[in-house]
Amino acid sequence: MKDLIDSYPIQDEEFKWQKSCFVDELSEKVQRESCLMGWIHDFEIQNLSDRTQVLFLIFRDGTGLKEFQITKPELVKKIAILERESVIAIRTLGTKVNDLKIISQAKPVPILPCLITDHSSIDLVINRAYALRTERMKAILKIQDSIFSSVRKFFEKEKFYEIRPPIIGPATDPGIRGAKAGELDFYGKRYKLTTSMILYKQMTICSLEKIYSFSPNIRLEDHATQETGRHLAEFYQIDVEQAFADYHDAMNLGEKLLITIFKAVKRNCKKELNLLERNLIIPTRPFQKLTYKEVLEQLREMKFGDLQDGQEIPWNAEKALSELFDAPFWITDYPYGSRGFYDRQNPENPSSLKDFDLMYPGGFGEAMSGSEREYLYDKVKRKMLEQGVPLVGYKWYFDMLQRGVPPSAGFGLGVERLTRYICGLEKIWEATAFPKVP
Ligand code: ATP
Ligand code: MG
């Protein structure tokens, strides 16, 4: 076919087929001839009479959708034989299409972006390449981009340093609530894929004192977590740690961070929030604080009468509790033994930890976890033995703890859960480009 070109840029004596305009710029450039490049999102042909047809083309690029009415018979013919999702270049003047080239002809697409209605369906995880092309996914990813940039601005202002996170290591966080760590053969040694970079945060604060990272975590969660709508097997944490800080400092920082992110998204992503029909409320500080004990009492009065002291709060109870709130809230002071060995035991009350979780309201559940850290070697070792943590791979950590590790506090805020909450999504697998679902 003459119009199907296999070289890019397109060679043409008469017109410069070079992308000169995006869909969202069209109205400004309406008086000029433009070249748009993008996808056939959808089209429909109407017969106006026996001889005249009009083709309604919904054209898509990274910035949005635009409808064109095409009446030139040769152009109608060209498009009519194409599959949706084919890549084309169009030459326009205002809203009139004067010419067209085919850049990449699509085969039939298993799930057409223009026909997707059930956005939380697991089929969209499998057919990710096409689900990613919807206006809805684009809105979610643009919001996530705004989250990333606001986090970086926030920490720059607070004088924290961003570090690159570890992906593999001889040991990783074992306190991951039943999930398994992934392993790989690292030149003959069994290395773990990072489940959380907590140990490395303690290492780095001995250098820079105030650090953060966008850190990737692999956790082979139980299949049952598919039902929670908030577990992935691969996710990111905004991981934060500060030397010589206590857990109140960490919670204050967490509140400020969250409010900064919410405000930035509201400011920068109005169109995207509208598309998602999400009315994001900016919470006010300080957030409400409940202790674990208070939460347990409240849950027992609800339908969770058989909750035992010292037990982790089950996911369904956490959801029910979060449904009672209309703003984020803290749960603090979890019982000793319920969390990883690195959460600091309260010296004044050894049965509890100086730690916290932040809960989103509206049934969205846990947003972040954090604590003051154990930093003394003897204490850490004793707790690890008590909790039955296999000590293989921790030699470097024990060596380090005996050589000047300060007290610190910090937290990890799940990126996909944050995106899910901000966007108001039912399933967490909508909140990332490439979800790995347990
Ligand atoms: P949960 O109890 O909900 O399984 P957790 O308490 O085991 O989570 P943490 O170890 O506290 O998780 O991880 C810190 C943060 O990372 C969580 O607060 C959450 O935002 C995020 N997170 C943890 N596990 C997952 C997961 N499987 N998928 C997506 N985000 C997660
Ligand atoms: Mg947690």
CSV table of C-alpha atoms and ligand atoms in Angstrom, one decimal:
chain,number,residue,atom,x,y,z
A,1,MET,CA,0.0,0.0,0.0
A,2,LYS,CA,1.4,3.4,-1.0
A,3,ASP,CA,0.4,5.1,2.2
A,4,LEU,CA,2.0,2.5,4.5
A,5,ILE,CA,5.4,3.8,5.2
A,6,ASP,CA,8.1,1.8,6.8
A,7,SER,CA,10.6,4.6,7.4
A,8,TYR,CA,10.2,7.3,9.9
A,9,PRO,CA,10.4,10.3,9.5
A,10,ILE,CA,8.1,10.3,6.5
A,11,GLN,CA,9.7,11.6,3.3
A,12,ASP,CA,7.4,13.8,1.2
A,13,GLU,CA,8.4,16.6,-1.1
A,14,GLU,CA,5.2,18.5,-0.7
A,15,PHE,CA,4.5,18.5,3.1
A,16,LYS,CA,6.8,18.1,6.1
A,17,TRP,CA,5.3,15.1,7.8
A,18,GLN,CA,6.8,15.8,11.2
A,19,LYS,CA,4.8,16.0,14.4
A,20,SER,CA,4.1,19.6,14.9
A,21,CYS,CA,1.2,19.7,17.3
A,22,PHE,CA,-0.5,17.7,20.1
A,23,VAL,CA,-4.3,17.3,20.5
A,24,ASP,CA,-4.4,19.7,23.4
A,25,GLU,CA,-2.6,22.4,21.4
A,26,LEU,CA,-4.9,22.3,18.4
A,27,SER,CA,-7.1,25.1,19.5
A,28,GLU,CA,-4.1,27.5,19.7
A,29,LYS,CA,-2.7,26.4,16.4
A,30,VAL,CA,-6.1,26.3,14.6
A,31,GLN,CA,-5.1,28.8,11.9
A,32,ARG,CA,-2.0,26.9,10.9
A,33,GLU,CA,-1.6,23.7,9.0
A,34,SER,CA,-0.5,21.1,11.5
A,35,CYS,CA,0.7,17.5,11.5
A,36,LEU,CA,-0.6,15.3,14.3
A,37,MET,CA,0.6,11.8,15.0
A,38,GLY,CA,-1.2,9.3,17.2
A,39,TRP,CA,-3.7,6.5,17.3
A,40,ILE,CA,-7.1,5.7,15.8
A,41,HIS,CA,-9.0,5.4,19.0
A,42,ASP,CA,-12.3,4.8,17.3
A,43,PHE,CA,-14.3,5.7,14.2
A,44,GLU,CA,-17.8,5.4,12.7
A,45,ILE,CA,-19.0,5.9,9.2
A,46,GLN,CA,-22.3,7.5,8.3
A,47,ASN,CA,-23.8,7.5,4.9
A,48,LEU,CA,-25.2,10.9,4.1
A,49,SER,CA,-26.5,9.8,0.7
A,50,ASP,CA,-25.7,7.0,-1.8
A,51,ARG,CA,-22.5,8.7,-2.7
A,52,THR,CA,-21.4,10.8,0.3
A,53,GLN,CA,-20.1,9.4,3.5
A,54,VAL,CA,-18.7,11.1,6.6
A,55,LEU,CA,-16.3,9.4,8.9
A,56,PHE,CA,-16.2,10.4,12.5
A,57,LEU,CA,-12.6,9.8,13.6
A,58,ILE,CA,-11.7,9.8,17.3
A,59,PHE,CA,-8.0,10.5,17.2
A,60,ARG,CA,-5.8,10.0,20.3
A,61,ASP,CA,-2.4,11.1,21.4
A,62,GLY,CA,-0.6,11.4,24.7
A,63,THR,CA,-2.6,14.6,25.6
A,64,GLY,CA,-6.1,13.4,24.9
A,65,LEU,CA,-8.8,12.6,22.3
A,66,LYS,CA,-10.1,14.7,19.4
A,67,GLU,CA,-12.9,14.1,17.1
A,68,PHE,CA,-12.5,14.9,13.4
A,69,GLN,CA,-15.2,14.7,10.7
A,70,ILE,CA,-13.7,13.4,7.5
A,71,THR,CA,-15.5,13.8,4.2
A,72,LYS,CA,-12.8,13.4,1.6
A,73,PRO,CA,-13.7,10.1,0.0
A,74,GLU,CA,-10.1,8.9,-0.5
A,75,LEU,CA,-9.4,9.5,3.2
A,76,VAL,CA,-12.6,7.8,4.4
A,77,LYS,CA,-11.6,4.8,2.3
A,78,LYS,CA,-8.1,4.7,3.8
A,79,ILE,CA,-9.3,4.7,7.4
A,80,ALA,CA,-12.2,2.4,6.8
A,81,ILE,CA,-10.0,-0.6,6.2
A,82,LEU,CA,-7.8,0.1,9.3
A,83,GLU,CA,-8.1,-1.5,12.7
A,84,ARG,CA,-8.6,0.7,15.7
A,85,GLU,CA,-5.2,1.4,17.4
A,86,SER,CA,-3.4,1.8,14.1
A,87,VAL,CA,-0.9,4.6,14.3
A,88,ILE,CA,-1.4,7.4,11.8
A,89,ALA,CA,-0.2,10.9,10.9
A,90,ILE,CA,-2.8,13.5,9.9
A,91,ARG,CA,-2.4,16.8,8.2
A,92,THR,CA,-4.9,19.3,9.5
A,93,LEU,CA,-6.0,22.9,9.1
A,94,GLY,CA,-8.2,23.7,12.0
A,95,THR,CA,-10.5,20.7,12.5
A,96,LYS,CA,-10.3,19.8,8.8
A,97,VAL,CA,-8.2,16.7,7.8
A,98,ASN,CA,-6.5,17.3,4.5
A,99,ASP,CA,-4.3,14.2,4.2
A,100,LEU,CA,-3.3,11.1,6.1
A,101,LYS,CA,-0.4,8.6,6.3
A,102,ILE,CA,-0.4,5.2,8.0
A,103,ILE,CA,2.6,4.8,10.3
A,104,SER,CA,1.9,1.4,11.9
A,105,GLN,CA,-1.0,-0.7,10.9
A,106,ALA,CA,-2.5,-2.6,13.9
A,107,LYS,CA,-3.8,-6.1,14.0
A,108,PRO,CA,-7.1,-6.6,15.8
A,109,VAL,CA,-6.7,-5.7,19.5
A,110,PRO,CA,-8.0,-8.2,22.1
A,111,ILE,CA,-9.3,-5.4,24.4
A,112,LEU,CA,-10.0,-2.2,22.6
A,113,PRO,CA,-9.3,0.9,24.8
A,114,CYS,CA,-12.4,2.6,23.4
A,115,LEU,CA,-14.6,-0.2,24.6
A,116,ILE,CA,-13.2,-0.7,28.1
A,117,THR,CA,-15.9,-0.1,30.8
A,118,ASP,CA,-14.9,-2.3,33.7
A,119,HIS,CA,-11.7,-0.7,34.8
A,120,SER,CA,-11.0,-2.9,37.8
A,121,SER,CA,-11.2,-6.1,35.8
A,122,ILE,CA,-8.2,-8.5,36.2
A,123,ASP,CA,-8.4,-8.8,32.4
A,124,LEU,CA,-6.8,-5.4,32.2
A,125,VAL,CA,-3.8,-6.6,34.0
A,126,ILE,CA,-3.3,-9.3,31.5
A,127,ASN,CA,-4.0,-7.0,28.5
A,128,ARG,CA,-1.9,-4.2,30.0
A,129,ALA,CA,-0.5,-3.0,26.7
A,130,TYR,CA,-4.0,-1.9,25.7
A,131,ALA,CA,-5.4,-0.9,29.1
A,132,LEU,CA,-2.6,1.6,29.5
A,133,ARG,CA,-3.9,3.5,26.5
A,134,THR,CA,-7.2,4.5,28.0
A,135,GLU,CA,-7.8,8.1,29.1
A,136,ARG,CA,-8.4,6.8,32.6
A,137,MET,CA,-5.0,5.1,32.8
A,138,LYS,CA,-3.4,8.2,31.4
A,139,ALA,CA,-5.1,10.3,34.1
A,140,ILE,CA,-3.9,7.9,36.8
A,141,LEU,CA,-0.3,7.9,35.5
A,142,LYS,CA,-0.3,11.7,35.2
A,143,ILE,CA,-1.4,12.0,38.8
A,144,GLN,CA,1.3,9.5,39.9
A,145,ASP,CA,3.8,11.7,38.0
A,146,SER,CA,2.6,14.7,40.0
A,147,ILE,CA,3.0,12.7,43.2
A,148,PHE,CA,6.6,11.9,42.4
A,149,SER,CA,7.5,15.5,41.6
A,150,SER,CA,5.8,16.9,44.7
A,151,VAL,CA,7.6,14.3,46.9
A,152,ARG,CA,10.9,15.4,45.5
A,153,LYS,CA,10.2,19.1,46.0
A,154,PHE,CA,9.0,18.5,49.5
A,155,PHE,CA,12.1,16.7,50.6
A,156,GLU,CA,14.4,19.2,48.9
A,157,LYS,CA,12.7,21.9,51.0
A,158,GLU,CA,13.0,19.7,54.2
A,159,LYS,CA,16.7,19.1,53.3
A,160,PHE,CA,16.5,15.3,52.9
A,161,TYR,CA,18.8,13.6,50.4
A,162,GLU,CA,17.4,11.2,47.8
A,163,ILE,CA,19.3,7.9,47.5
A,164,ARG,CA,19.1,5.0,45.1
A,165,PRO,CA,17.6,2.0,46.8
A,166,PRO,CA,19.0,-1.5,46.9
A,167,ILE,CA,17.3,-4.2,44.8
A,168,ILE,CA,19.2,-7.3,46.1
A,169,GLY,CA,21.1,-8.1,49.2
A,170,PRO,CA,22.2,-10.9,51.5
A,171,ALA,CA,19.4,-10.2,53.8
A,172,THR,CA,16.1,-8.2,53.7
A,173,ASP,CA,13.3,-7.2,56.0
A,174,PRO,CA,11.7,-10.4,57.4
A,175,GLY,CA,8.8,-8.6,59.1
A,176,ILE,CA,6.5,-8.7,56.1
A,177,ARG,CA,3.4,-10.2,57.5
A,178,GLY,CA,3.4,-13.7,56.0
A,179,ALA,CA,4.6,-12.7,52.5
A,180,LYS,CA,7.7,-14.4,51.1
A,181,ALA,CA,10.9,-12.8,49.9
A,182,GLY,CA,12.0,-13.6,46.3
A,183,GLU,CA,15.5,-15.0,45.9
A,184,LEU,CA,18.1,-15.2,43.2
A,185,ASP,CA,21.4,-16.9,42.6
A,186,PHE,CA,24.1,-14.2,43.1
A,187,TYR,CA,27.3,-15.7,41.9
A,188,GLY,CA,26.7,-18.9,43.9
A,189,LYS,CA,25.1,-17.2,46.9
A,190,ARG,CA,21.4,-17.0,47.8
A,191,TYR,CA,20.5,-13.3,47.7
A,192,LYS,CA,17.2,-11.8,48.5
A,193,LEU,CA,15.1,-9.3,46.5
A,194,THR,CA,14.4,-6.3,48.7
A,195,THR,CA,11.1,-6.6,50.7
A,196,SER,CA,11.9,-3.3,52.4
A,197,MET,CA,15.1,-1.3,52.6
A,198,ILE,CA,14.8,-0.7,56.4
A,199,LEU,CA,18.3,-2.1,57.1
A,200,TYR,CA,19.9,0.0,54.4
A,201,LYS,CA,18.1,3.1,55.7
A,202,GLN,CA,19.9,2.6,59.1
A,203,MET,CA,23.1,2.3,57.1
A,204,THR,CA,22.7,5.5,55.2
A,205,ILE,CA,21.6,7.8,58.0
A,206,CYS,CA,25.0,7.2,59.5
A,207,SER,CA,26.2,9.2,56.5
A,208,LEU,CA,23.6,11.8,55.4
A,209,GLU,CA,21.3,11.7,58.5
A,210,LYS,CA,18.1,12.7,56.5
A,211,ILE,CA,17.4,10.5,53.5
A,212,TYR,CA,14.5,9.2,51.3
A,213,SER,CA,14.2,6.9,48.4
A,214,PHE,CA,11.6,5.6,46.0
A,215,SER,CA,12.4,2.0,46.8
A,216,PRO,CA,11.1,-1.1,44.9
A,217,ASN,CA,9.8,-4.0,47.0
A,218,ILE,CA,9.1,-7.6,46.0
A,219,ARG,CA,6.8,-9.5,48.3
A,220,LEU,CA,5.3,-12.8,47.3
A,221,GLU,CA,2.1,-12.2,49.1
A,222,ASP,CA,-0.5,-14.8,49.7
A,223,HIS,CA,-3.2,-15.3,47.0
A,224,ALA,CA,-5.8,-14.2,49.4
A,225,THR,CA,-4.4,-10.7,49.2
A,226,GLN,CA,-5.9,-10.3,45.7
A,227,GLU,CA,-9.2,-9.8,47.5
A,228,THR,CA,-8.0,-6.8,49.6
A,229,GLY,CA,-7.6,-4.6,46.5
A,230,ARG,CA,-4.4,-3.1,48.1
A,231,HIS,CA,-1.7,-5.8,47.7
A,232,LEU,CA,0.7,-6.2,44.8
A,233,ALA,CA,3.7,-8.5,44.6
A,234,GLU,CA,5.9,-5.7,43.3
A,235,PHE,CA,5.4,-2.2,44.6
A,236,TYR,CA,7.3,1.0,45.6
A,237,GLN,CA,7.6,2.7,48.9
A,238,ILE,CA,8.5,6.3,49.5
A,239,ASP,CA,11.0,5.3,52.2
A,240,VAL,CA,12.1,8.0,54.7
A,241,GLU,CA,14.6,7.9,57.6
A,242,GLN,CA,16.0,10.6,59.9
A,243,ALA,CA,18.8,10.2,62.5
A,244,PHE,CA,18.1,11.5,66.0
A,245,ALA,CA,14.4,11.8,65.4
A,246,ASP,CA,11.6,10.2,67.4
A,247,TYR,CA,8.3,8.8,66.2
A,248,HIS,CA,6.4,12.0,66.8
A,249,ASP,CA,8.9,13.7,64.4
A,250,ALA,CA,8.3,11.0,61.9
A,251,MET,CA,4.5,11.3,62.1
A,252,ASN,CA,4.7,15.1,61.8
A,253,LEU,CA,6.8,14.7,58.7
A,254,GLY,CA,4.4,12.1,57.3
A,255,GLU,CA,1.5,14.5,57.8
A,256,LYS,CA,3.2,17.4,56.1
A,257,LEU,CA,4.3,15.1,53.2
A,258,LEU,CA,0.8,13.8,52.6
A,259,ILE,CA,-0.8,17.2,52.7
A,260,THR,CA,1.9,18.6,50.3
A,261,ILE,CA,1.2,15.7,47.8
A,262,PHE,CA,-2.6,16.1,48.0
A,263,LYS,CA,-2.3,19.9,47.4
A,264,ALA,CA,0.0,19.5,44.5
A,265,VAL,CA,-2.2,16.9,42.8
A,266,LYS,CA,-5.3,19.1,43.3
A,267,ARG,CA,-3.4,22.0,41.8
A,268,ASN,CA,-1.8,20.2,38.9
A,269,CYS,CA,-4.3,17.5,38.0
A,270,LYS,CA,-7.7,19.1,38.0
A,271,LYS,CA,-8.7,17.6,34.7
A,272,GLU,CA,-7.5,14.1,35.7
A,273,LEU,CA,-9.3,14.2,39.1
A,274,ASN,CA,-12.5,15.3,37.2
A,275,LEU,CA,-12.1,12.4,34.8
A,276,LEU,CA,-11.9,10.0,37.7
A,277,GLU,CA,-14.8,11.8,39.4
A,278,ARG,CA,-12.6,12.1,42.5
A,279,ASN,CA,-13.2,14.8,45.0
A,280,LEU,CA,-9.9,14.7,47.0
A,281,ILE,CA,-10.3,16.3,50.4
A,282,ILE,CA,-7.2,17.9,51.9
A,283,PRO,CA,-6.9,16.8,55.5
A,284,THR,CA,-6.0,19.2,58.3
A,285,ARG,CA,-3.2,18.7,60.8
A,286,PRO,CA,-2.7,17.1,63.3
A,287,PHE,CA,-4.4,13.9,62.2
A,288,GLN,CA,-6.3,12.0,64.8
A,289,LYS,CA,-4.2,9.5,66.8
A,290,LEU,CA,-5.5,6.2,68.3
A,291,THR,CA,-3.4,3.7,70.1
A,292,TYR,CA,-3.5,0.1,69.1
A,293,LYS,CA,-5.3,-0.6,72.4
A,294,GLU,CA,-8.0,1.9,71.7
A,295,VAL,CA,-8.5,0.5,68.2
A,296,LEU,CA,-8.8,-3.0,69.6
A,297,GLU,CA,-11.5,-1.9,72.0
A,298,GLN,CA,-13.4,-0.2,69.2
A,299,LEU,CA,-13.1,-3.2,66.9
A,300,ARG,CA,-14.4,-5.5,69.6
A,301,GLU,CA,-17.5,-3.3,69.9
A,302,MET,CA,-18.0,-3.7,66.2
A,303,LYS,CA,-18.2,-7.2,64.7
A,304,PHE,CA,-14.7,-8.2,65.7
A,305,GLY,CA,-15.3,-9.5,69.3
A,306,ASP,CA,-12.8,-12.3,69.2
A,307,LEU,CA,-9.7,-10.1,68.5
A,308,GLN,CA,-6.9,-11.1,70.8
A,309,ASP,CA,-4.5,-8.7,72.6
A,310,GLY,CA,-1.2,-8.5,70.8
A,311,GLN,CA,-2.6,-9.7,67.5
A,312,GLU,CA,-2.0,-7.9,64.2
A,313,ILE,CA,-5.3,-6.2,63.1
A,314,PRO,CA,-6.8,-8.4,60.3
A,315,TRP,CA,-7.3,-6.7,56.9
A,316,ASN,CA,-11.1,-6.9,57.0
A,317,ALA,CA,-11.1,-5.2,60.5
A,318,GLU,CA,-8.7,-2.6,59.2
A,319,LYS,CA,-11.0,-1.9,56.3
A,320,ALA,CA,-14.1,-1.7,58.5
A,321,LEU,CA,-12.3,0.7,60.9
A,322,SER,CA,-11.1,2.9,58.0
A,323,GLU,CA,-14.7,3.1,56.7
A,324,LEU,CA,-15.6,5.0,59.9
A,325,PHE,CA,-13.3,7.9,59.2
A,326,ASP,CA,-13.4,10.7,56.7
A,327,ALA,CA,-9.8,11.8,57.1
A,328,PRO,CA,-6.4,10.0,57.5
A,329,PHE,CA,-5.7,8.8,61.1
A,330,TRP,CA,-2.8,7.2,63.0
A,331,ILE,CA,-2.7,4.0,64.9
A,332,THR,CA,0.2,4.0,67.3
A,333,ASP,CA,2.0,1.8,69.8
A,334,TYR,CA,1.5,-1.6,68.4
A,335,PRO,CA,2.2,-4.5,70.8
A,336,TYR,CA,5.7,-5.9,71.3
A,337,GLY,CA,6.2,-8.9,69.1
A,338,SER,CA,3.7,-7.9,66.4
A,339,ARG,CA,6.2,-6.1,64.2
A,340,GLY,CA,9.7,-6.4,62.8
A,341,PHE,CA,12.6,-6.6,65.2
A,342,TYR,CA,13.7,-3.1,64.2
A,343,ASP,CA,10.6,-1.3,65.6
A,344,ARG,CA,11.8,0.2,68.9
A,345,GLN,CA,10.4,-1.2,72.1
A,346,ASN,CA,9.1,1.5,74.4
A,347,PRO,CA,11.5,1.7,77.4
A,348,GLU,CA,8.7,3.1,79.6
A,349,ASN,CA,6.2,0.4,78.5
A,350,PRO,CA,8.1,-2.7,77.2
A,351,SER,CA,4.8,-4.4,76.1
A,352,SER,CA,4.5,-1.8,73.3
A,353,LEU,CA,6.5,-0.4,70.4
A,354,LYS,CA,7.2,3.2,69.5
A,355,ASP,CA,5.6,2.7,66.1
A,356,PHE,CA,2.7,3.8,63.9
A,357,ASP,CA,0.6,3.1,60.9
A,358,LEU,CA,-1.2,5.8,58.9
A,359,MET,CA,-4.7,4.7,57.7
A,360,TYR,CA,-6.6,6.3,54.8
A,361,PRO,CA,-10.3,6.9,55.4
A,362,GLY,CA,-13.2,5.5,53.4
A,363,GLY,CA,-12.2,1.8,53.7
A,364,PHE,CA,-8.8,2.3,51.9
A,365,GLY,CA,-6.9,1.0,54.9
A,366,GLU,CA,-3.1,1.2,55.6
A,367,ALA,CA,-1.1,3.9,53.9
A,368,MET,CA,2.2,3.8,55.7
A,369,SER,CA,4.1,2.2,58.5
A,370,GLY,CA,6.9,3.6,60.6
A,371,SER,CA,8.7,3.7,63.9
A,372,GLU,CA,11.6,4.6,66.0
A,373,ARG,CA,14.3,2.0,65.4
A,374,GLU,CA,16.3,-0.3,67.6
A,375,TYR,CA,19.9,0.8,67.2
A,376,LEU,CA,21.8,-1.1,69.9
A,377,TYR,CA,23.3,-4.4,68.8
A,378,ASP,CA,22.5,-6.4,72.0
A,379,LYS,CA,18.8,-5.4,71.9
A,380,VAL,CA,18.5,-6.2,68.2
A,381,LYS,CA,20.1,-9.6,68.4
A,382,ARG,CA,18.0,-10.5,71.4
A,383,LYS,CA,14.8,-9.5,69.6
A,384,MET,CA,15.8,-11.4,66.5
A,385,LEU,CA,16.4,-14.6,68.5
A,386,GLU,CA,13.1,-14.1,70.3
A,387,GLN,CA,11.3,-13.7,67.0
A,388,GLY,CA,13.0,-16.6,65.4
A,389,VAL,CA,14.6,-14.6,62.6
A,390,PRO,CA,17.2,-16.8,60.8
A,391,LEU,CA,20.5,-14.9,61.3
A,392,VAL,CA,22.0,-15.9,57.9
A,393,GLY,CA,23.0,-12.9,55.8
A,394,TYR,CA,23.0,-10.4,58.7
A,395,LYS,CA,26.7,-10.4,59.6
A,396,TRP,CA,27.3,-7.0,58.0
A,397,TYR,CA,24.3,-5.6,59.8
A,398,PHE,CA,25.5,-6.9,63.2
A,399,ASP,CA,29.0,-5.6,62.5
A,400,MET,CA,27.5,-2.2,61.6
A,401,LEU,CA,25.3,-2.0,64.7
A,402,GLN,CA,28.4,-2.3,66.9
A,403,ARG,CA,30.1,0.6,65.1
A,404,GLY,CA,28.1,3.8,65.6
A,405,VAL,CA,24.5,3.6,64.5
A,406,PRO,CA,22.4,6.4,66.0
A,407,PRO,CA,18.7,6.3,67.1
A,408,SER,CA,16.4,7.2,64.2
A,409,ALA,CA,12.8,7.2,63.0
A,410,GLY,CA,11.2,6.9,59.7
A,411,PHE,CA,8.4,5.4,57.6
A,412,GLY,CA,7.5,3.8,54.3
A,413,LEU,CA,4.6,5.2,52.3
A,414,GLY,CA,3.3,2.8,49.6
A,415,VAL,CA,3.3,4.6,46.2
A,416,GLU,CA,0.5,2.5,44.6
A,417,ARG,CA,-1.7,2.7,47.7
A,418,LEU,CA,-1.3,6.5,47.7
A,419,THR,CA,-2.1,6.6,44.0
A,420,ARG,CA,-5.1,4.3,44.6
A,421,TYR,CA,-6.4,6.6,47.4
A,422,ILE,CA,-5.8,9.9,45.6
A,423,CYS,CA,-7.5,8.5,42.5
A,424,GLY,CA,-10.3,6.7,44.4
A,425,LEU,CA,-9.6,3.3,42.7
A,426,GLU,CA,-11.2,0.1,43.7
A,427,LYS,CA,-8.2,-2.1,42.9
A,428,ILE,CA,-4.6,-1.3,43.4
A,429,TRP,CA,-3.6,-2.9,40.1
A,430,GLU,CA,-5.1,0.2,38.4
A,431,ALA,CA,-2.6,2.3,40.3
A,432,THR,CA,0.6,1.4,38.5
A,433,ALA,CA,1.7,0.9,34.9
A,434,PHE,CA,2.9,-2.7,35.2
A,435,PRO,CA,1.0,-4.5,38.1
A,436,LYS,CA,2.2,-7.8,39.4
A,437,VAL,CA,-0.8,-9.3,41.1
A,438,PRO,CA,-0.3,-12.0,43.8
B,1,ATP,P1,-0.2,-5.0,54.9
B,1,ATP,O1,-0.4,-5.2,56.4
B,1,ATP,O2,-1.3,-4.1,54.4
B,1,ATP,O3,0.0,-6.2,54.1
B,1,ATP,P2,2.4,-4.3,55.7
B,1,ATP,O4,2.1,-3.7,57.1
B,1,ATP,O5,2.9,-5.7,55.7
B,1,ATP,O6,1.1,-4.1,54.8
B,1,ATP,P3,4.7,-2.6,55.5
B,1,ATP,O7,5.8,-3.6,55.7
B,1,ATP,O8,4.3,-1.8,56.7
B,1,ATP,O9,3.4,-3.4,54.9
B,1,ATP,O10,5.0,-1.7,54.2
B,1,ATP,C1,5.0,-0.3,54.3
B,1,ATP,C2,4.0,0.2,53.3
B,1,ATP,O11,4.2,-0.3,52.0
B,1,ATP,C3,2.6,-0.2,53.6
B,1,ATP,O12,2.0,0.7,54.6
B,1,ATP,C4,1.9,0.0,52.3
B,1,ATP,O13,1.6,1.3,51.9
B,1,ATP,C5,3.0,-0.5,51.3
B,1,ATP,N1,2.7,-2.0,51.0
B,1,ATP,C6,3.1,-3.0,51.8
B,1,ATP,N2,2.8,-4.2,51.2
B,1,ATP,C7,2.3,-3.9,50.0
B,1,ATP,C8,1.8,-4.7,48.9
B,1,ATP,N3,1.8,-6.0,49.0
B,1,ATP,N4,1.3,-4.0,47.8
B,1,ATP,C9,1.3,-2.7,47.8
B,1,ATP,N5,1.8,-1.9,48.8
B,1,ATP,C10,2.2,-2.5,49.9
B,2,MG,MG,2.6,-1.9,57.8
